Tab-separated table of C-alpha atoms and ligand atoms in Angstrom:
chain	number	residue	atom	x	y	z
A	38	MET	CA	22.164	-8.085	-9.592
A	39	LEU	CA	19.381	-10.466	-11.115
A	40	VAL	CA	20.856	-13.681	-12.482
A	41	VAL	CA	17.813	-14.894	-15.053
A	42	MET	CA	18.311	-18.516	-15.357
A	43	ARG	CA	16.822	-20.158	-19.182
A	44	HIS	CA	13.475	-21.527	-19.321
A	45	ASP	CA	14.788	-24.926	-19.230
A	46	SER	CA	17.213	-24.630	-16.473
A	47	THR	CA	17.022	-27.574	-13.526
A	48	PRO	CA	16.477	-27.072	-10.113
A	49	ALA	CA	20.485	-27.925	-9.624
A	50	GLU	CA	21.472	-25.551	-11.652
A	51	VAL	CA	19.502	-22.934	-9.808
A	52	GLU	CA	21.300	-24.669	-7.118
A	53	ALA	CA	24.423	-24.204	-8.306
A	54	VAL	CA	23.908	-20.070	-8.861
A	55	CYS	CA	22.857	-19.845	-5.424
A	56	GLU	CA	25.756	-21.414	-4.090
A	57	ARG	CA	27.756	-18.885	-6.439
A	58	ILE	CA	25.974	-16.041	-4.616
A	59	THR	CA	26.736	-17.310	-0.740
A	60	SER	CA	30.088	-18.306	-1.867
A	61	LEU	CA	30.705	-14.478	-2.449
A	62	GLY	CA	29.638	-13.761	0.870
A	63	LEU	CA	26.108	-12.573	-0.448
A	64	THR	CA	22.386	-13.291	-0.476
A	65	ALA	CA	20.781	-15.458	-2.995
A	66	ARG	CA	17.012	-14.963	-3.467
A	67	PRO	CA	15.699	-17.320	-5.920
A	68	MET	CA	11.805	-16.164	-7.278
A	69	PRO	CA	9.962	-18.906	-9.601
A	70	GLY	CA	8.771	-16.705	-11.892
A	71	GLY	CA	5.599	-17.245	-15.052
A	72	GLU	CA	8.030	-18.440	-17.555
A	73	ARG	CA	11.372	-18.969	-15.634
A	74	VAL	CA	13.315	-18.779	-12.749
A	75	ALA	CA	15.223	-15.854	-11.797
A	76	VAL	CA	17.850	-15.274	-8.741
A	77	GLY	CA	18.544	-12.025	-6.996
A	78	VAL	CA	21.435	-11.160	-5.409
A	79	LEU	CA	21.336	-9.065	-2.091
A	80	GLY	CA	24.008	-7.695	0.248
A	81	ASN	CA	26.375	-6.322	-1.821
A	82	HIS	CA	28.037	-3.049	-1.081
A	83	GLY	CA	29.097	-1.956	-4.845
A	84	PRO	CA	28.520	-3.752	-7.914
A	85	VAL	CA	28.943	-7.536	-8.514
A	86	ASP	CA	30.506	-8.372	-11.885
A	87	PRO	CA	28.369	-10.433	-13.939
A	88	ALA	CA	30.848	-12.301	-15.360
A	89	ARG	CA	30.850	-14.538	-12.559
A	90	PHE	CA	27.941	-16.120	-13.481
A	91	HIS	CA	28.499	-15.835	-17.359
A	92	GLY	CA	28.683	-19.072	-18.628
A	93	MET	CA	26.823	-21.537	-15.937
A	94	PRO	CA	25.142	-23.834	-16.764
A	95	GLY	CA	21.362	-23.145	-17.375
A	96	VAL	CA	22.094	-18.606	-16.495
A	97	ALA	CA	20.552	-16.575	-19.953
A	98	GLU	CA	22.052	-13.392	-18.362
A	99	ALA	CA	22.876	-11.805	-15.361
A	100	ILE	CA	21.218	-8.438	-15.179
A	101	PRO	CA	22.756	-5.440	-12.508
A	102	VAL	CA	20.103	-3.810	-10.512
A	103	SER	CA	20.364	0.338	-11.159
A	104	ALA	CA	17.914	1.131	-8.302
A	105	PRO	CA	19.046	1.353	-4.721
A	106	TYR	CA	15.529	-0.425	-3.983
A	107	LYS	CA	16.132	-3.670	-5.410
A	108	GLN	CA	13.238	-6.025	-4.613
A	109	VAL	CA	10.604	-3.169	-5.212
A	110	SER	CA	11.711	-2.195	-8.700
A	111	ARG	CA	10.381	-3.220	-11.839
A	112	GLU	CA	13.999	-4.124	-12.762
A	113	TRP	CA	14.154	-6.958	-10.046
A	114	ARG	CA	10.659	-8.234	-10.892
A	115	HIS	CA	8.466	-7.394	-13.939
A	116	ASP	CA	5.086	-8.704	-13.394
A	117	GLN	CA	2.721	-6.719	-11.060
A	118	THR	CA	2.418	-7.576	-7.595
A	119	LEU	CA	-1.357	-8.953	-6.912
A	120	ILE	CA	-2.631	-8.561	-3.491
A	121	ARG	CA	-5.351	-10.802	-2.887
A	122	LEU	CA	-8.046	-10.343	-0.320
A	123	ASP	CA	-10.069	-12.696	1.455
A	124	ASN	CA	-13.632	-10.887	0.175
A	125	GLY	CA	-12.153	-11.795	-3.164
A	126	VAL	CA	-11.040	-8.281	-4.158
A	127	THR	CA	-7.600	-8.217	-5.618
A	128	ILE	CA	-5.101	-4.669	-5.574
A	129	GLY	CA	-2.898	-4.473	-8.259
A	130	GLY	CA	-4.472	-6.125	-10.933
A	131	PRO	CA	-6.685	-4.704	-14.099
A	132	GLU	CA	-9.442	-3.499	-11.264
A	133	VAL	CA	-9.385	-0.181	-9.493
A	134	VAL	CA	-10.531	-0.595	-6.075
A	135	VAL	CA	-12.198	1.787	-3.417
A	136	MET	CA	-11.601	2.187	-0.274
A	137	GLY	CA	-13.985	4.449	2.173
A	138	GLY	CA	-14.500	5.172	5.536
A	139	PRO	CA	-13.820	7.740	8.674
A	140	CYS	CA	-10.629	9.365	9.893
A	141	ALA	CA	-11.102	7.318	12.702
A	142	VAL	CA	-13.691	4.725	14.258
A	143	GLU	CA	-15.742	6.548	17.045
A	144	SER	CA	-18.965	4.158	17.596
A	145	GLU	CA	-20.471	1.437	16.217
A	146	ASP	CA	-23.219	2.909	15.249
A	147	GLN	CA	-21.083	5.854	13.304
A	148	LEU	CA	-19.484	2.579	11.843
A	149	MET	CA	-21.660	0.772	10.570
A	150	ARG	CA	-23.731	3.483	9.302
A	151	THR	CA	-20.507	4.813	7.066
A	152	ALA	CA	-20.245	0.857	6.160
A	153	GLU	CA	-23.253	0.250	4.783
A	154	ARG	CA	-22.782	3.415	2.548
A	155	VAL	CA	-19.433	2.227	1.494
A	156	ARG	CA	-20.609	-0.438	0.234
A	157	GLU	CA	-24.130	0.563	-1.204
A	158	ALA	CA	-21.643	3.169	-2.865
A	159	GLY	CA	-19.507	0.351	-4.818
A	160	GLY	CA	-16.066	0.421	-1.925
A	161	THR	CA	-14.984	-3.161	-1.890
A	162	VAL	CA	-12.542	-1.906	1.837
A	163	LEU	CA	-13.109	-0.051	4.817
A	164	ARG	CA	-11.013	1.976	6.191
A	165	GLY	CA	-11.091	3.651	9.720
A	166	GLY	CA	-8.477	4.104	12.753
A	167	ALA	CA	-8.507	2.539	16.004
A	168	PHE	CA	-4.877	3.643	16.858
A	169	LYS	CA	-4.824	7.408	15.600
A	170	PRO	CA	-1.013	9.325	15.588
A	171	ARG	CA	-2.215	12.679	16.063
A	172	THR	CA	-0.460	16.199	15.896
A	173	SER	CA	-1.965	17.494	19.625
A	174	PRO	CA	-1.886	14.680	22.379
A	175	TYR	CA	-4.908	16.396	23.387
A	176	ALA	CA	-6.786	15.102	20.386
A	177	PHE	CA	-8.711	11.929	20.253
A	178	GLN	CA	-6.582	9.063	19.704
A	179	GLY	CA	-8.623	6.358	18.636
A	180	LEU	CA	-10.774	3.389	20.550
A	181	GLY	CA	-7.644	1.041	20.381
A	182	LEU	CA	-8.393	-2.524	20.474
A	183	GLU	CA	-12.737	-1.843	20.432
A	184	GLY	CA	-12.086	-0.267	17.412
A	185	LEU	CA	-10.299	-3.062	15.866
A	186	LYS	CA	-13.276	-5.102	17.291
A	187	LEU	CA	-15.946	-2.895	15.679
A	188	LEU	CA	-14.403	-3.032	12.175
A	189	ALA	CA	-14.058	-6.847	12.453
A	190	LYS	CA	-18.155	-6.445	13.171
A	191	ALA	CA	-18.589	-4.061	10.155
A	192	ARG	CA	-16.415	-6.688	8.267
A	193	GLU	CA	-18.617	-9.791	8.877
A	194	ARG	CA	-21.654	-7.696	8.584
A	195	THR	CA	-20.982	-5.990	5.061
A	196	GLY	CA	-18.182	-8.098	3.294
A	197	LEU	CA	-15.744	-5.237	2.888
A	198	ALA	CA	-12.372	-5.707	3.637
A	199	VAL	CA	-10.693	-3.865	6.308
A	200	ILE	CA	-7.637	-1.403	6.642
A	201	THR	CA	-6.336	0.173	9.677
A	202	GLU	CA	-3.307	1.762	11.305
A	203	ALA	CA	-0.704	0.740	13.131
A	204	ILE	CA	1.003	2.984	15.116
A	205	ASP	CA	3.860	0.568	17.101
A	206	GLU	CA	4.648	-2.707	17.178
A	207	GLU	CA	1.925	-3.503	19.937
A	208	SER	CA	-0.709	-1.889	17.936
A	209	ALA	CA	0.436	-3.691	14.787
A	210	ARG	CA	0.123	-7.263	16.229
A	211	MET	CA	-3.059	-6.265	16.840
A	212	VAL	CA	-4.186	-5.084	13.817
A	213	ALA	CA	-2.751	-8.315	11.830
A	214	ASP	CA	-4.898	-10.041	13.765
A	215	HIS	CA	-8.071	-8.351	13.211
A	216	ALA	CA	-7.613	-6.402	9.733
A	217	ASP	CA	-7.029	-7.637	5.854
A	218	ILE	CA	-4.310	-4.894	5.498
A	219	VAL	CA	-2.155	-3.029	7.973
A	220	GLN	CA	-1.845	0.473	7.584
A	221	LEU	CA	1.151	2.398	8.127
A	222	GLY	CA	0.912	6.069	8.027
A	223	ALA	CA	3.107	9.190	6.818
A	224	ARG	CA	4.628	9.784	10.462
A	225	ASN	CA	6.017	6.507	10.643
A	226	MET	CA	7.376	5.704	6.690
A	227	GLN	CA	10.843	6.210	8.249
A	228	ASN	CA	10.677	4.003	11.288
A	229	TYR	CA	12.685	1.316	10.516
A	230	ALA	CA	11.971	-0.782	13.511
A	231	LEU	CA	8.512	-0.547	12.958
A	232	LEU	CA	8.945	-1.627	9.062
A	233	LYS	CA	11.003	-4.598	10.268
A	234	VAL	CA	8.784	-5.973	12.255
A	235	VAL	CA	5.769	-5.223	10.422
A	236	GLY	CA	7.214	-7.227	7.143
A	237	THR	CA	6.837	-10.210	9.404
A	238	LEU	CA	3.586	-10.471	10.315
A	239	GLY	CA	2.011	-12.067	7.230
A	240	ARG	CA	-0.764	-9.518	6.628
A	241	PRO	CA	-0.523	-7.181	3.625
A	242	VAL	CA	0.659	-3.776	4.069
A	243	MET	CA	-0.098	-0.126	2.952
A	244	LEU	CA	2.507	2.018	3.033
A	245	LYS	CA	1.829	5.855	3.166
A	246	ARG	CA	4.624	8.053	1.551
A	247	GLY	CA	6.190	10.722	4.625
A	248	LEU	CA	4.889	14.459	4.865
A	249	SER	CA	8.556	15.305	3.239
A	250	ALA	CA	9.828	11.731	1.609
A	251	THR	CA	11.141	11.917	-1.705
A	252	ILE	CA	10.271	8.764	-4.056
A	253	SER	CA	13.455	6.928	-3.307
A	254	GLU	CA	13.143	7.449	0.222
A	255	TRP	CA	9.432	5.916	-0.148
A	256	LEU	CA	10.307	2.853	-2.034
A	257	LEU	CA	13.383	2.005	0.335
A	258	ALA	CA	11.147	2.083	3.198
A	259	ALA	CA	9.007	-0.371	0.937
A	260	GLU	CA	12.432	-2.390	0.590
A	261	TYR	CA	12.501	-2.783	4.163
A	262	LEU	CA	9.235	-4.645	4.332
A	263	LEU	CA	9.958	-6.947	1.169
A	264	ASP	CA	13.586	-7.679	2.695
A	265	ALA	CA	11.694	-9.100	5.795
A	266	GLY	CA	9.680	-11.339	3.976
A	267	LEU	CA	6.774	-9.600	3.197
A	268	HIS	CA	5.549	-9.569	-0.671
A	269	ASP	CA	2.059	-7.760	-0.003
A	270	VAL	CA	2.987	-4.805	0.169
A	271	MET	CA	1.138	-1.148	-1.818
A	272	LEU	CA	2.309	2.221	-1.398
A	273	CYS	CA	0.130	5.044	-0.976
A	274	GLU	CA	0.476	8.909	-2.375
A	275	ARG	CA	-1.251	11.064	0.703
A	276	GLY	CA	0.211	14.151	-0.643
A	277	ILE	CA	3.515	16.377	0.428
A	278	ARG	CA	4.365	19.445	2.112
A	279	SER	CA	4.497	22.444	0.566
A	280	PHE	CA	5.343	26.200	0.986
A	281	ASP	CA	1.521	26.996	0.500
A	282	ALA	CA	-0.868	25.537	3.014
A	283	ALA	CA	-4.109	26.536	0.736
A	284	THR	CA	-4.695	22.643	0.322
A	285	ARG	CA	-3.643	20.739	3.159
A	286	ASN	CA	-0.928	19.047	1.087
A	287	VAL	CA	-0.105	18.847	-2.204
A	288	LEU	CA	-1.414	15.588	-3.930
A	289	ASP	CA	1.673	14.346	-6.394
A	290	VAL	CA	-0.059	12.936	-9.425
A	291	GLY	CA	3.206	12.197	-11.098
A	292	ALA	CA	4.622	10.401	-8.409
A	293	ILE	CA	1.379	7.953	-9.073
A	294	ALA	CA	2.678	7.575	-12.553
A	295	LEU	CA	5.848	7.569	-11.775
A	296	ALA	CA	5.981	4.509	-8.686
A	297	ARG	CA	3.944	2.388	-11.256
A	298	ASN	CA	7.061	2.533	-13.827
A	299	LEU	CA	9.196	1.884	-11.017
A	300	THR	CA	7.971	-0.729	-8.869
A	301	HIS	CA	5.597	-3.627	-9.230
A	302	LEU	CA	3.653	-2.798	-6.068
A	303	PRO	CA	0.149	-1.366	-6.452
A	304	VAL	CA	-0.436	2.186	-6.056
A	305	VAL	CA	-3.074	3.611	-3.818
A	306	ALA	CA	-3.948	7.415	-3.798
A	307	ASP	CA	-5.329	9.182	-0.843
A	308	PRO	CA	-7.403	12.697	-1.811
A	309	SER	CA	-8.273	13.371	1.596
A	310	HIS	CA	-5.396	13.574	3.381
A	311	ALA	CA	-3.766	15.206	0.111
A	312	THR	CA	-6.093	18.027	-0.241
A	313	GLY	CA	-7.794	18.420	3.462
A	314	ARG	CA	-11.091	20.151	1.974
A	315	ARG	CA	-14.077	18.181	1.256
A	316	GLU	CA	-14.839	20.160	-1.603
A	317	LEU	CA	-10.796	19.053	-3.524
A	318	VAL	CA	-11.100	15.385	-2.428
A	319	ALA	CA	-13.550	14.326	-5.693
A	320	PRO	CA	-11.561	16.137	-8.315
A	321	ALA	CA	-8.299	14.818	-6.988
A	322	ALA	CA	-9.724	11.223	-6.495
A	323	ARG	CA	-10.382	11.593	-10.454
A	324	ALA	CA	-7.247	12.629	-11.260
A	325	ALA	CA	-5.503	10.086	-9.331
A	326	VAL	CA	-7.558	7.201	-11.189
A	327	ALA	CA	-6.237	8.723	-14.466
A	328	ALA	CA	-2.766	8.927	-13.304
A	329	GLY	CA	-3.059	5.249	-12.999
A	330	ALA	CA	-3.769	4.955	-9.077
A	331	ASP	CA	-4.689	0.762	-8.835
A	332	ALA	CA	-6.956	2.192	-5.550
A	333	VAL	CA	-8.077	4.902	-3.990
A	334	ILE	CA	-8.740	5.548	0.032
A	335	VAL	CA	-11.354	8.383	0.948
A	336	GLU	CA	-12.771	9.387	4.053
A	337	THR	CA	-16.252	9.840	4.525
A	338	HIS	CA	-18.447	10.322	7.851
A	339	PRO	CA	-22.755	10.319	8.072
A	340	GLU	CA	-21.947	13.596	10.093
A	341	PRO	CA	-18.892	15.355	9.330
A	342	ALA	CA	-19.562	17.861	11.681
A	343	LYS	CA	-19.429	16.125	14.522
A	344	ALA	CA	-16.387	13.838	13.591
A	345	LEU	CA	-14.184	13.539	16.068
A	346	SER	CA	-10.987	13.825	13.358
A	347	ASP	CA	-10.416	15.376	9.542
A	348	GLY	CA	-14.335	16.138	9.538
A	349	GLN	CA	-13.570	18.958	7.229
A	350	GLN	CA	-12.062	16.338	4.880
A	351	ALA	CA	-14.875	13.857	5.361
A	352	LEU	CA	-17.266	13.529	2.243
A	353	LEU	CA	-20.607	12.431	3.075
A	354	PRO	CA	-22.014	9.383	1.813
A	355	ASP	CA	-24.323	10.768	-0.875
A	356	ASP	CA	-21.303	12.319	-2.464
A	357	PHE	CA	-18.903	9.454	-1.750
A	358	ALA	CA	-21.480	7.563	-3.886
A	359	THR	CA	-21.385	10.269	-6.733
A	360	MET	CA	-17.131	9.960	-6.610
A	361	VAL	CA	-17.511	6.497	-7.060
A	362	ARG	CA	-19.286	6.951	-10.332
A	363	GLN	CA	-17.173	9.304	-11.442
A	364	LEU	CA	-14.121	6.876	-10.659
A	365	ARG	CA	-16.054	4.248	-12.712
A	366	ALA	CA	-16.520	6.234	-15.458
A	367	ILE	CA	-12.748	7.725	-15.713
A	368	ALA	CA	-11.227	3.981	-14.813
A	369	ALA	CA	-13.430	2.912	-17.764
A	370	SER	CA	-11.931	5.372	-19.771
A	371	ILE	CA	-8.431	3.785	-19.574
A	372	ASP	CA	-9.930	0.477	-19.601
A	373	ARG	CA	-9.997	-0.522	-16.170
A	374	PRO	CA	-13.433	-1.880	-14.365
A	375	LEU	CA	-14.392	-1.205	-10.380
A	376	ALA	CA	-13.515	-3.891	-8.133
A	377	THR	CA	-17.081	-5.224	-7.072
A	378	LEU	CA	-17.835	-7.870	-3.871
A	379	PRO	CA	-18.727	-11.219	-5.321
B	560	LIG	C1	-5.200	8.621	8.073
B	560	LIG	O1	-5.236	8.063	7.248
B	560	LIG	O2	-6.328	9.094	8.801
B	560	LIG	C2	-3.873	9.620	8.723
B	560	LIG	C3	-3.752	9.624	9.511
B	560	LIG	O3	-2.980	9.390	7.313
B	560	LIG	P1	-1.231	10.190	7.295
B	560	LIG	O4	-0.747	8.881	7.968
B	560	LIG	O5	-1.025	10.121	5.702
B	560	LIG	O6	-1.649	11.175	7.437
B	561	LIG	MN1	-7.504	11.447	8.538
């Protein structure tokens, strides 16, 4: 339930609505908006009777929120969430953001070379895993804290913002200290204990869709982050499992368009993990931007053959630059510029 206040309502009237909600044993979430305040009602297990608010001074209307997720829904908040990064780039606005970098941070040389090329190509955010959730325990697990320090150094050198994955509470605290965006991976989408912690760290989060998560499960996972107090949350469609392994996963382009309708949170697309094959990454990225993605996150490596993870899907820097040029044209066709560094 959302209690929408009249535009001329007073703070005392808003307070009275909050008290009415609390007296029903529920939680009130006042949300100042551009034009008028709305008060969200949380904690109800069944429908709340709108009549309880009708006729209260200052109340314009009481609207039931039908979706199982509340705070992430467009019903709850109509205006798009804008995530402003320290390097001046905003995610979720008219501009489409390009994030690029290696699957994993491997060495200073590898990361700096990649970061320079991402920036030259027109990317504005650098990706690179320091904590890697690998399918095999014998595969490269990441450089950990050393990797985070290298990412921070690359940010200083290039002006790119930094996104990197956290895999547990300990790494999440370290990532929040070093990076601009905390990535929560597909394998952790339903790690609710982790979501509750990361929602309190105050850093923007990119939540990847689980390997076989429904859109509703994905949005409910994001709801955990908002319920823990975080506003700067973006979703990432990274492909879902199907019966056919010819492509690593299936990029759910419809989910990108649908998520843009269902929620006010920015939607990112990851064509690298969705396709798993270098030659399919740029076409999938183009489709994602055409479908309305607010950002793409793409793996690139100066020497993919030597990559310690996901080399088969890494674009060469030149091919990454070509892809960015194509994305700029596609974004322009739907009246969206690509974000640039100031
Ligand atoms: C990654 O971004 O390198 C990664 C492990 O992604 P996902 O969680 O989507 O598999
Ligand atoms: Mn990867």
